[in-house]
Short mmCIF file of C-alpha atoms in Angstrom, two decimals:
data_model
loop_
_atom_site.label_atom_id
_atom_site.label_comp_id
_atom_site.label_asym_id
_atom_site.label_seq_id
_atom_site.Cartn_x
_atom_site.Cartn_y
_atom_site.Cartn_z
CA UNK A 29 72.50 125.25 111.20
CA UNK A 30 73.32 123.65 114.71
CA UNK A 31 75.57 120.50 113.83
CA UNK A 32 75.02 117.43 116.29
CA UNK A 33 78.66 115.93 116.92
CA UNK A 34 77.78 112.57 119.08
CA UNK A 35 80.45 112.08 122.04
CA UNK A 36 81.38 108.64 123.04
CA UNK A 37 83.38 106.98 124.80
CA UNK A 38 87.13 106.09 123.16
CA UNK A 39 88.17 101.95 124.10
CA UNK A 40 90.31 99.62 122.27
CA UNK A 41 88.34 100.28 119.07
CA UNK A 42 89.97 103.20 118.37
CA UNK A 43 93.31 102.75 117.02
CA UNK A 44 96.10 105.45 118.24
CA UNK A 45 94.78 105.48 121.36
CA UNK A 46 96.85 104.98 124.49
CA UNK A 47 96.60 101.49 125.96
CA UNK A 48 95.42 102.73 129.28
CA UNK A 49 93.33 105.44 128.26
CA UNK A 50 90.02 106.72 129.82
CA UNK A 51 87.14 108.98 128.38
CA UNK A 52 86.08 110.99 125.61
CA UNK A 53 87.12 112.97 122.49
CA UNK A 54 86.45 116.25 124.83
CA UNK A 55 88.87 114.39 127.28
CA UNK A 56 91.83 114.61 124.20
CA UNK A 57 92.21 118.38 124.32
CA UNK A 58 93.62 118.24 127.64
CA UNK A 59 95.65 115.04 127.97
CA UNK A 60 98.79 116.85 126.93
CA UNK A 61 99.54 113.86 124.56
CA UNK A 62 102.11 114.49 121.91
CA UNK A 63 102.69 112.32 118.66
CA UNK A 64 106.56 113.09 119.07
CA UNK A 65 106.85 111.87 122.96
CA UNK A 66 105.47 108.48 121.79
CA UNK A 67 102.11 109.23 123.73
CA UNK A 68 99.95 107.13 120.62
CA UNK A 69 100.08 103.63 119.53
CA UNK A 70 100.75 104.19 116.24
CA UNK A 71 99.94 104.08 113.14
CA UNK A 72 97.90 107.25 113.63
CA UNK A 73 96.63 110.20 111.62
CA UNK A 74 96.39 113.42 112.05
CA UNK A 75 95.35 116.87 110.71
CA UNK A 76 96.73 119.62 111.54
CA UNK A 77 94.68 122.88 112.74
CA UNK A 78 96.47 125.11 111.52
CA UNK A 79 95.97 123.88 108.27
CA UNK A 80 92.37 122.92 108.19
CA UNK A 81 91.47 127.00 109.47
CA UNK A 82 93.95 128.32 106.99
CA UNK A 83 92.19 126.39 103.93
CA UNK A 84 88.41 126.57 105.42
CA UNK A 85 89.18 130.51 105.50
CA UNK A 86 91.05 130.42 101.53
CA UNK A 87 87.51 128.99 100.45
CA UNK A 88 85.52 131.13 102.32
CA UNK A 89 87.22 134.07 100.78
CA UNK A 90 87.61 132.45 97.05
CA UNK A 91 83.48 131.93 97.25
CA UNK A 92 83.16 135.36 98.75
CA UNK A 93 85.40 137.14 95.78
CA UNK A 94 83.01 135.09 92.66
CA UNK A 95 80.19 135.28 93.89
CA UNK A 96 79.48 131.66 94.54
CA UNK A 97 78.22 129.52 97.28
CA UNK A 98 79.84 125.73 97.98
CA UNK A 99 78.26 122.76 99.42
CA UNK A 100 81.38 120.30 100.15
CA UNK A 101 81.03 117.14 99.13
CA UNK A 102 81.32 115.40 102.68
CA UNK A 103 81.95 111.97 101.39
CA UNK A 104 85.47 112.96 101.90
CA UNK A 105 85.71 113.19 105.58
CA UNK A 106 82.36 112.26 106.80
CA UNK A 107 83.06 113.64 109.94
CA UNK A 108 80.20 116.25 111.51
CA UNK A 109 82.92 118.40 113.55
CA UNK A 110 84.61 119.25 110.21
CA UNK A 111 81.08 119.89 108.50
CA UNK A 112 80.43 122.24 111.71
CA UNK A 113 83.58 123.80 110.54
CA UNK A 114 82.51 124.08 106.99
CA UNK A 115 79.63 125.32 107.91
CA UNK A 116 80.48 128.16 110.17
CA UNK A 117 83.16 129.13 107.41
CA UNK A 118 79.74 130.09 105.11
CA UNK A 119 78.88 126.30 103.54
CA UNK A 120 75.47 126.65 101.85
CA UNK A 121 74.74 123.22 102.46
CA UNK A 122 76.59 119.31 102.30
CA UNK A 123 76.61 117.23 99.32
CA UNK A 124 76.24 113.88 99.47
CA UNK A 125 76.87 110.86 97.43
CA UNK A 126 74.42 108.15 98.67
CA UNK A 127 71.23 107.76 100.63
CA UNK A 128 73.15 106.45 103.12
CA UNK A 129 75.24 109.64 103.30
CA UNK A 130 71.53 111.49 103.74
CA UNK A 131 70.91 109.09 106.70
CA UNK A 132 74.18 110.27 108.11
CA UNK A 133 73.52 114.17 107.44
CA UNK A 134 70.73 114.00 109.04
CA UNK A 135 71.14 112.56 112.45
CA UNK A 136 73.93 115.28 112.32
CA UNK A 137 71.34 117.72 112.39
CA UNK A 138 72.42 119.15 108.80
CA UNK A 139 69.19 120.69 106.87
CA UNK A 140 70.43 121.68 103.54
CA UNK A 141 71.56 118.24 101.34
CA UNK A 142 72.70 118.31 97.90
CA UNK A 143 72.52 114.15 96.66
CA UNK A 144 74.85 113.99 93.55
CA UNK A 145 73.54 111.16 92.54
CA UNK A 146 70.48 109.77 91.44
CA UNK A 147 68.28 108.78 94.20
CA UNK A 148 67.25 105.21 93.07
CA UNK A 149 65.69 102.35 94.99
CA UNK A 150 62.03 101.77 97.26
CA UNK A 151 63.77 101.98 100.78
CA UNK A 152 66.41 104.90 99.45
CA UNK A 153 63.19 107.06 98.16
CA UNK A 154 60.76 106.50 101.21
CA UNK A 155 63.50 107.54 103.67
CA UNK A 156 64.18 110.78 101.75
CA UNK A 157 59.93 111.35 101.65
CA UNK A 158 59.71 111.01 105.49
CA UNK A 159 62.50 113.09 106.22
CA UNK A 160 60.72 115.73 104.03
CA UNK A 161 57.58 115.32 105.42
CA UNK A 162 58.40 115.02 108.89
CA UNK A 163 60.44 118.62 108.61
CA UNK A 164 59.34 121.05 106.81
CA UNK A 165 62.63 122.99 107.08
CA UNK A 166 64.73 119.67 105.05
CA UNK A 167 65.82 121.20 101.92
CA UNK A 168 66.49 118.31 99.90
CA UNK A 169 68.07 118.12 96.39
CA UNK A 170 69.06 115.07 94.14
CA UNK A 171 69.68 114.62 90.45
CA UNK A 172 68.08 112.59 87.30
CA UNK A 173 70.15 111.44 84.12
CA UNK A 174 66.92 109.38 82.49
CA UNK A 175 63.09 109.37 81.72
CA UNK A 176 63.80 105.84 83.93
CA UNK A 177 65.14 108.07 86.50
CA UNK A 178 61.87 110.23 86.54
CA UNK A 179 59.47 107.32 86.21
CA UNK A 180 61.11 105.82 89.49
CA UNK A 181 61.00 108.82 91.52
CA UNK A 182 57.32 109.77 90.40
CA UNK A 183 56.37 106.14 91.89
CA UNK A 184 58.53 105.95 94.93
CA UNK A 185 56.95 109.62 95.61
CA UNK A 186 53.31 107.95 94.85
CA UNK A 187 53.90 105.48 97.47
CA UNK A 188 55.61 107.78 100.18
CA UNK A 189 54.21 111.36 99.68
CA UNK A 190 56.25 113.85 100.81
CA UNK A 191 53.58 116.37 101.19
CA UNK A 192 55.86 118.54 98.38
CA UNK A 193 57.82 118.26 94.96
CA UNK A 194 60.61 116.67 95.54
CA UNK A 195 63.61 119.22 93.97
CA UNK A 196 65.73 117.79 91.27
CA UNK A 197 68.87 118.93 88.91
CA UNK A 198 69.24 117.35 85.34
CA UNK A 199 72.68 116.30 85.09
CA UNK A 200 74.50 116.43 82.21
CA UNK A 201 77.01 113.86 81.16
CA UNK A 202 80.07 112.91 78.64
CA UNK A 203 80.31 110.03 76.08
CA UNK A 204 82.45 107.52 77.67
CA UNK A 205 82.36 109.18 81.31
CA UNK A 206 79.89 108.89 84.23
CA UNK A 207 76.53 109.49 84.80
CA UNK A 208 73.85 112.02 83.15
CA UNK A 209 72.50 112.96 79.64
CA UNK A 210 74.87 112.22 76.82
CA UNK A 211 72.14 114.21 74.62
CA UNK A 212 71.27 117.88 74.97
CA UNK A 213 67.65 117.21 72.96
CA UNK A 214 66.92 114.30 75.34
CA UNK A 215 67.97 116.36 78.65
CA UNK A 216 65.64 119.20 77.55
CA UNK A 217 62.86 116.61 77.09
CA UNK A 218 63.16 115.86 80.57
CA UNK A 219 63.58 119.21 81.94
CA UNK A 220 59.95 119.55 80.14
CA UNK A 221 58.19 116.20 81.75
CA UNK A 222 60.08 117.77 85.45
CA UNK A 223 58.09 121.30 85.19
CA UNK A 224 54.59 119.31 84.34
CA UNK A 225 55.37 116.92 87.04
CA UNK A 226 52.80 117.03 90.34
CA UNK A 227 55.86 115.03 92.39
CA UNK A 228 59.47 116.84 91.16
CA UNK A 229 60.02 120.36 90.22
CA UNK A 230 63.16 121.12 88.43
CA UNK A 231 65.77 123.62 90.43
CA UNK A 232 68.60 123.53 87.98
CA UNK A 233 71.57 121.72 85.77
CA UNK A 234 74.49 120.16 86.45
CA UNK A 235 77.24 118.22 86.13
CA UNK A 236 80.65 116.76 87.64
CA UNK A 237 83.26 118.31 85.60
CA UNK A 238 86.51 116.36 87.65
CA UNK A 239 85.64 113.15 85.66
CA UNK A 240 87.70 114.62 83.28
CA UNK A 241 91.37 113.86 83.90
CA UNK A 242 94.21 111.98 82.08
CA UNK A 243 94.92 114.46 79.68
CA UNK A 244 97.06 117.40 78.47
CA UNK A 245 95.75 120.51 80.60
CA UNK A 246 95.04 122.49 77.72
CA UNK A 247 93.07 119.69 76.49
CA UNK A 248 91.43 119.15 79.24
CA UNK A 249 90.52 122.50 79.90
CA UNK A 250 88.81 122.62 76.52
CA UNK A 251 86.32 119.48 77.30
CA UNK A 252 85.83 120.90 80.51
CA UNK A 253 84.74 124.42 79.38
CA UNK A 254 82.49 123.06 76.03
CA UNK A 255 80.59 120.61 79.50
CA UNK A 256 79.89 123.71 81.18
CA UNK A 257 78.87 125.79 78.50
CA UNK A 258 76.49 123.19 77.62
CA UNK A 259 75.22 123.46 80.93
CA UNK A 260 74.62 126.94 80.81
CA UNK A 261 73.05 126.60 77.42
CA UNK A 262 70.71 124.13 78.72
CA UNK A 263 69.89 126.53 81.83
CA UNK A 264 69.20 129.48 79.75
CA UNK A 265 66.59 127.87 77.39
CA UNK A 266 65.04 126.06 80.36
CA UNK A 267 65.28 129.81 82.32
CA UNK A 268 63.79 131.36 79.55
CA UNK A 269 61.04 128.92 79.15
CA UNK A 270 59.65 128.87 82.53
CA UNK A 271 60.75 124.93 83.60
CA UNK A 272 62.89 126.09 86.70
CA UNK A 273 61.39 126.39 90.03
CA UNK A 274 62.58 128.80 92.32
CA UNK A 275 65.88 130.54 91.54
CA UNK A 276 68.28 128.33 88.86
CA UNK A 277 70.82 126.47 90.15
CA UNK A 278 73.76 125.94 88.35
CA UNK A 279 76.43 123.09 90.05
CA UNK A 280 79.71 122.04 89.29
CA UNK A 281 83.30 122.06 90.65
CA UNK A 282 84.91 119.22 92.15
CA UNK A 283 88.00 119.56 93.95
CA UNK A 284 90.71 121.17 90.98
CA UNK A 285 89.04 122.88 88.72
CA UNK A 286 86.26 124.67 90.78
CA UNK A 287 87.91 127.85 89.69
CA UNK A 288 86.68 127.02 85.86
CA UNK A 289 83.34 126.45 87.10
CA UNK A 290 83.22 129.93 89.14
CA UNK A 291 84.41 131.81 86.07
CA UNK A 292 82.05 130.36 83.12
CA UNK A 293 79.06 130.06 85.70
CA UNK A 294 79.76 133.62 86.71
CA UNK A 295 79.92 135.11 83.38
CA UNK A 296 76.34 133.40 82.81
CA UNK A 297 75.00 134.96 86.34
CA UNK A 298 75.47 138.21 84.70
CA UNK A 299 72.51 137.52 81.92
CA UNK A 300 69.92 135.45 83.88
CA UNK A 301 69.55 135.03 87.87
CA UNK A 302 71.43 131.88 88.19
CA UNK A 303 72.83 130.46 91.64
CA UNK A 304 76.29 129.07 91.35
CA UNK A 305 77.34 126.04 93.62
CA UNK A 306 80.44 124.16 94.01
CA UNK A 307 81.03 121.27 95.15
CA UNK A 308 84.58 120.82 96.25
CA UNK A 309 85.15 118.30 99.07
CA UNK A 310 88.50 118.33 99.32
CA UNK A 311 89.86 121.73 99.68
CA UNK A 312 89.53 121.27 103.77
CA UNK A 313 92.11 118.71 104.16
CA UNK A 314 94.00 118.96 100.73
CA UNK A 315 96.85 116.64 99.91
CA UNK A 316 100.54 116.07 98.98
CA UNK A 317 100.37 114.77 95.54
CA UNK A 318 97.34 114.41 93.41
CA UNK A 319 95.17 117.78 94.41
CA UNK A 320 98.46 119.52 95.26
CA UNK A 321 99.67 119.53 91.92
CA UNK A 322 96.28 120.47 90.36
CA UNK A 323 95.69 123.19 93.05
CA UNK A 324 99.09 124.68 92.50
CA UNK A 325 97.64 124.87 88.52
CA UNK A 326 95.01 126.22 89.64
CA UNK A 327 96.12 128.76 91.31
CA UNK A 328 98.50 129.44 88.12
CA UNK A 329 95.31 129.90 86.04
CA UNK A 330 93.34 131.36 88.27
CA UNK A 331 93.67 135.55 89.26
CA UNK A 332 91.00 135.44 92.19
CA UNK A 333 93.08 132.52 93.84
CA UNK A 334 96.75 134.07 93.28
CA UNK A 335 95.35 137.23 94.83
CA UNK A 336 94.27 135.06 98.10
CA UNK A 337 98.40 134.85 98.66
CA UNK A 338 99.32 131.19 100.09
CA UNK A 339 97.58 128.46 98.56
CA UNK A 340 95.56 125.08 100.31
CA UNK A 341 97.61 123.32 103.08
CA UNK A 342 98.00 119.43 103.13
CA UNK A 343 96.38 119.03 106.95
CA UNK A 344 96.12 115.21 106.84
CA UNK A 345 99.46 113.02 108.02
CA UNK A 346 99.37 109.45 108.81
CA UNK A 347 102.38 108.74 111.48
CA UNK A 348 104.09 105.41 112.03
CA UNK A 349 107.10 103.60 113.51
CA UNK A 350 110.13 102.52 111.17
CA UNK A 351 110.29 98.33 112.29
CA UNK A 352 112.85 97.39 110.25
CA UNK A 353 115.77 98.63 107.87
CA UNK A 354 116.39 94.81 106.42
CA UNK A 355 118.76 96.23 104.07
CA UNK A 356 120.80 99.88 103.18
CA UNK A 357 118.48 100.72 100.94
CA UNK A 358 115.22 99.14 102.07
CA UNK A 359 112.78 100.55 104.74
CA UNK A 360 110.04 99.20 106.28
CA UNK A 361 107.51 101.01 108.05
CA UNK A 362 104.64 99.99 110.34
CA UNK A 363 101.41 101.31 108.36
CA UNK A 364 99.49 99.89 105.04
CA UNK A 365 96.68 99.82 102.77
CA UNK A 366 94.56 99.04 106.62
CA UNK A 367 95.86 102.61 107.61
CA UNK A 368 96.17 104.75 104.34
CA UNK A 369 95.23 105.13 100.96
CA UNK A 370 96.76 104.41 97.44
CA UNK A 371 94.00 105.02 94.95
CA UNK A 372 95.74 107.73 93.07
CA UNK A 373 99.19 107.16 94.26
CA UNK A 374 101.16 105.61 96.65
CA UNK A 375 101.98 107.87 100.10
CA UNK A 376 104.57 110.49 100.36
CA UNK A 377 107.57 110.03 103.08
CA UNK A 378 107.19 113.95 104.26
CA UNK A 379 109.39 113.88 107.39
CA UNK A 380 110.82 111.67 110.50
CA UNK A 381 111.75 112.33 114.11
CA UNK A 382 114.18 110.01 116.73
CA UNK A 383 112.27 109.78 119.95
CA UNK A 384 113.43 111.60 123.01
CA UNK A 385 113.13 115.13 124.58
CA UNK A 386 114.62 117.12 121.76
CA UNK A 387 112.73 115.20 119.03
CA UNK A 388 112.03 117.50 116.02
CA UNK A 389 110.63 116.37 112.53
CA UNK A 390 113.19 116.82 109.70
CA UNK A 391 112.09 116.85 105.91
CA UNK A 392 112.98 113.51 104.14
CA UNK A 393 112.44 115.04 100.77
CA UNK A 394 112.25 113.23 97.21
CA UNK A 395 115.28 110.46 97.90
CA UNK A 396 112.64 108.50 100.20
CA UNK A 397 110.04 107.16 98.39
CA UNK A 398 107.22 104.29 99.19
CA UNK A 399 107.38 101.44 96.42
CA UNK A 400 104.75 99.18 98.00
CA UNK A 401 102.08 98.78 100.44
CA UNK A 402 101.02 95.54 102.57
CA UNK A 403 98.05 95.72 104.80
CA UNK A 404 100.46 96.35 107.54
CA UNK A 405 103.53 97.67 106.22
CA UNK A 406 105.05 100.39 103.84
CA UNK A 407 108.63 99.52 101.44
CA UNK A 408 110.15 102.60 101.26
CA UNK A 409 113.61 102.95 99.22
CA UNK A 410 115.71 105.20 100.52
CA UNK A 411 119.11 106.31 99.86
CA UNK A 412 122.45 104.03 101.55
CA UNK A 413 123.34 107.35 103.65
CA UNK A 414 119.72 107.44 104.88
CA UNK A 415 119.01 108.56 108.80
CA UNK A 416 116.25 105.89 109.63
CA UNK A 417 116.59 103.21 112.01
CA UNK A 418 113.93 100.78 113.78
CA UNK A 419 112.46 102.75 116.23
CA UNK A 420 112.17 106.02 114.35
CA UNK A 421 109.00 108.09 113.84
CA UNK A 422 107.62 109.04 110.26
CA UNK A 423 105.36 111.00 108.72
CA UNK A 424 103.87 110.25 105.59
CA UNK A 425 101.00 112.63 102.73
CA UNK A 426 98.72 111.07 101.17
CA UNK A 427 97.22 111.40 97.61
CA UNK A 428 93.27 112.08 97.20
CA UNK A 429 92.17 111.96 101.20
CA UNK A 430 89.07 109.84 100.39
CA UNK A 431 90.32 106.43 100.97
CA UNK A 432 92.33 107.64 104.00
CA UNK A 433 89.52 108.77 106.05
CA UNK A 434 87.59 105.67 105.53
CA UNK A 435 90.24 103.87 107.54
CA UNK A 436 89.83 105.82 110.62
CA UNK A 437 87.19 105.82 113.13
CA UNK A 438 88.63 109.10 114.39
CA UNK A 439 91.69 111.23 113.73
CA UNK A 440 93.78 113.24 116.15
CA UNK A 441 94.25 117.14 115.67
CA UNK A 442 97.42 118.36 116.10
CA UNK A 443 98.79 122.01 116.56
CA UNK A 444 102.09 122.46 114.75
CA UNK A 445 104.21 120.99 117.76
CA UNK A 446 102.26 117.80 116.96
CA UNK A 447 100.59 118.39 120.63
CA UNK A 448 96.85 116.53 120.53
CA UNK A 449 94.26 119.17 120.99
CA UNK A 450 91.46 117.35 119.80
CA UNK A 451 89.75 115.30 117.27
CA UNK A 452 86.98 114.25 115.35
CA UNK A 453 85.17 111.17 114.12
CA UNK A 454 84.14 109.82 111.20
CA UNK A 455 81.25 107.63 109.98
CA UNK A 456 81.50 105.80 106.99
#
């Protein structure tokens, strides 16, 4: 799947840039800029290469060793040079979250969508139709939750024929939670009305396991494992009855506990011909807090990802100036909620760097912590005996890499030297 990655021209819009800079994101590679000989205006993030190979590779092999297949969810990044990447690493497809997302996928050239969602709304459904009909290579799925859900698509489909059913996953749901079936008796009813459907054809089950958080692990674990065993119930009866099209698919696995999914899917695979996707879209980028601490759990629990040796790499910094050090204890750095995200927690200080020819990130560890974000500007507390001074450069993780991405128009890869080598664009 050939991935279109548009090139424009960089101005004033992008922030980072150089003031007097001329060209185009090929134009980066070779600029020798470097984040620690001041060459950005910062704030500006960064991944790190090294990184983003070293956890496309972990997933390739973790799919390769169970058997599975992953479409990342690219609401993460939506950035088409790292779905290229994801893509070449052995990514069956990209999920997305929204029509709009589809819209997106598709002027990137990408031919194999998974929607997560329910694809709901006149405009939303005749897009997806003419897509389909115009290419007969689109390979288009989406879910339902509802006999609502069914009634709308069988009418939008009326109105815009596709020229072919229109593949669909019943999604399964939790009291309390999200979206999809709260009843097992009411999801099979559905499955039922799909197969005699002339518009929609049912291709599998699913759900989205990560809703599940804010408890005890072993707790968790449990509601998680009775979700997907429901799933696989539902699958086999529906298997067993004729109501699939094509070969089952079952889907699960967000970003933490994809390794649950792989192992109760997998056991199922061995009774009935069932496909197995995740749907992990943030393994590429990782973190250094929230999916850091579940990944390292992970990795605890699971033997196929202990046996892959290192774990996932956070690849995504955001790097600023220290402006002001009002008081011994009191920091006050040049980036904010306009620069980096706080949704799950606030950003980690990772490391800082005095400007000049020797300059050489040092760890700040746990004694540096951010208290507060402005738009513009990060409270750290810090200890009295603490290095940083105006002027200084910083480094700080983020938690869930979501709500960071969205702030950037583009980000700036950097080997481990912090040289620019590249970078790629997103488009929320």
């Amino acid at each position: 799947m050939a991935i279109n990655v548009p090139r424009d021209h960089l101005d004033w819009r992008i922030k980072g840039l150089p003031a007097a800079w001329h060209g185009n994101e090929a134009d980066l590679a070779s600029a020798g800029l470097s984040v620690l000989n001041e060459d950005l205006m910062l704030p500006a993030a960064v991944l790190h290469r090294s990184a983003l190979q070293h956890n496309s590779r972990w997933m390739q092999r973790f799919t390769e060793l169970t058997g599975t297949k992953i479409a990342p969810h690219g609401k993460t990044t939506m950035s088409p040079e790292l779905f290229a990447m994801q893509i070449a690493d052995g990514a069956w497809g990209i999920t997305a979250a929204t029509a709009g997302h589809v819209r997106a996928y598709r002027a990137f050239g990408i031919s194999r969508i998974f929607m997560a969602n329910q694809l709901v709304g006149r405009e939303n459904i005749a897009y997806v139709a003419g897509e389909l009909r115009a290419d007969p290579g689109f390979d288009f799925y989406c879910l339902v939750d509802s006999m609502r859900a069914i009634d709308l698509l069988e009418a939008g489909l009326a109105a815009s024929p596709p020229g072919r059913r229109l593949q669909v996953l019943i999604e399964l749901g939790l009291p309390g939670g999200r979206t999809g079936f709260r009843d097992d008796a009411e999801a099979l009813a559905a499955a039922e009305r799909i197969a005699a459907s002339s518009q929609i054809c049912l291709r599998g089950i699913e759900a989205f396991e990560g809703i599940i958080q804010g408890l005890e692990a072993a707790e968790r674990d449990a509601k998680v494992d009775a979700l997907l065993q429901r799933i696989v119930r539902l699958a086999e009866h529906c298997h067993d009855t004729g109501l699939f099209s094509g070969e089952p698919i079952l889907s699960a696995g967000g970003s933490s506990l994809f390794d649950r999914v792989a192992e109760r899917f997998g056991a199922a695979r061995q009774e009935r011909p069932f496909f197995v996707l995740l749907r992990s879209g943030c393994y590429l980028v990782h973190d250094s807090h929230f999916y850091k601490q579940l990944i390292e759990q992970l990795e605890v629990r699971s033997p196929i990802a202990a046996s892959l040796g290192e774990g996932l790499r956070p690849a995504l910094e955001v790097w600023a100036y220290v402006h002001s050090r009002p008081e011994p204890t009191r920091v006050i750095a040049g980036l904010g909620k306009r620069d980096i995200g706080e949704d799950v927690a606030r950003p980690t200080p990772l490391a800082w760097a005095r400007p000049g020819p020797d300059a050489t990130p040092r760890p700040l560890g746990e004694t540096h912590r951010a208290s507060r974000l402005d738009d513009q500007h990060a409270y750290l507390d810090v200890p009295a005996n603490s290095p940083l001074e105006p002027g200084d450069l910083i480094s700080f993780g983020i938690s869930h890499p979501c709500t960071t991405f969205d702030k950037w128009k583009l980000l700036y890869i950097v080997d481990d030297q912090l040289h620019v080598t590249g970078s790629v664009r997103t488009y929320f």
